C-alpha positions as a printed Julia matrix, in Angstrom:
80×3 Matrix{Float64}:
   0.0    0.0     0.0
   1.03   3.6    -0.55
   0.51   6.14    2.19
  -1.5    9.25    1.27
  -2.57  12.16    3.41
  -5.68  14.22    2.81
  -7.73  16.89    4.48
 -11.38  16.27    5.22
 -14.1   18.32    6.91
 -14.84  17.78   10.62
 -18.32  16.51    9.72
 -16.7   13.95    7.39
 -14.43  12.79   10.21
 -17.42  12.21   12.46
 -19.34  10.33    9.77
 -16.28   8.29    8.82
 -15.62   7.24   12.42
 -19.27   6.33   12.97
 -19.49   4.25    9.78
 -16.16   2.5    10.44
 -17.32   1.47   13.91
 -20.67   0.28   12.55
 -19.07  -1.82    9.82
 -16.17  -3.03   11.94
 -13.51  -1.82    9.51
 -10.84   0.84    9.6
 -11.44   4.38    8.43
  -8.75   3.85    5.8
 -10.65   0.83    4.45
 -13.79   2.92    4.08
 -11.86   5.62    2.23
 -10.39   2.99   -0.12
 -13.85   1.55   -0.77
 -15.27   5.01   -1.45
 -12.45   5.78   -3.88
 -12.96   2.49   -5.69
 -16.72   3.08   -5.97
 -16.31   6.63   -7.22
 -13.51   5.9    -9.68
 -15.29   2.9   -11.18
 -18.38   5.06  -11.82
 -16.33   7.85  -13.36
 -14.45   5.4   -15.6
 -17.66   3.9   -17.01
 -19.59   7.15  -17.36
 -19.93   8.01  -21.05
 -18.81  11.4   -22.29
 -22.05  12.99  -23.52
 -20.17  15.49  -25.66
 -18.15  12.75  -27.41
 -21.1   11.56  -29.47
 -22.0   15.13  -30.43
 -18.44  15.73  -31.66
 -18.49  12.48  -33.63
 -21.92  13.24  -35.07
 -20.79  16.73  -36.16
 -17.71  15.25  -37.81
 -19.73  12.64  -39.71
 -22.35  15.17  -40.73
 -19.63  17.48  -42.02
 -18.09  14.67  -44.03
 -21.46  13.8   -45.56
 -22.26  17.43  -46.37
 -18.88  17.89  -48.01
 -20.26  15.69  -50.79
 -17.12  13.71  -51.34
 -19.13  10.89  -52.88
 -17.19   8.3   -50.92
 -13.89   9.34  -52.43
 -11.02  10.76  -50.51
  -8.87  13.6   -51.73
  -5.67  12.56  -50.01
  -3.08   9.85  -50.32
  -1.8    7.63  -47.54
   1.64   9.18  -47.92
   0.15  12.59  -47.06
  -0.45  11.37  -43.52
   3.24  10.98  -42.7
   5.72  13.68  -41.79
   8.5   13.97  -44.22
């Protein structure tokens, strides 16, 4: 384990102590569980703006009327 220090509000200290006693685990264990729960939710939460960016890109490509043909060569993608 890696030691970390953090500052929490006095009300959080009281709630943390109470919950740790009730569950029979250490305060540190509760903090680890809370971090795991939060980080797993954040990691799986979709980015709502990502689809809008993709949709705008695809719409722009369609409106450009390229007819399915590209106007570049593979070699153009590489730095010379």
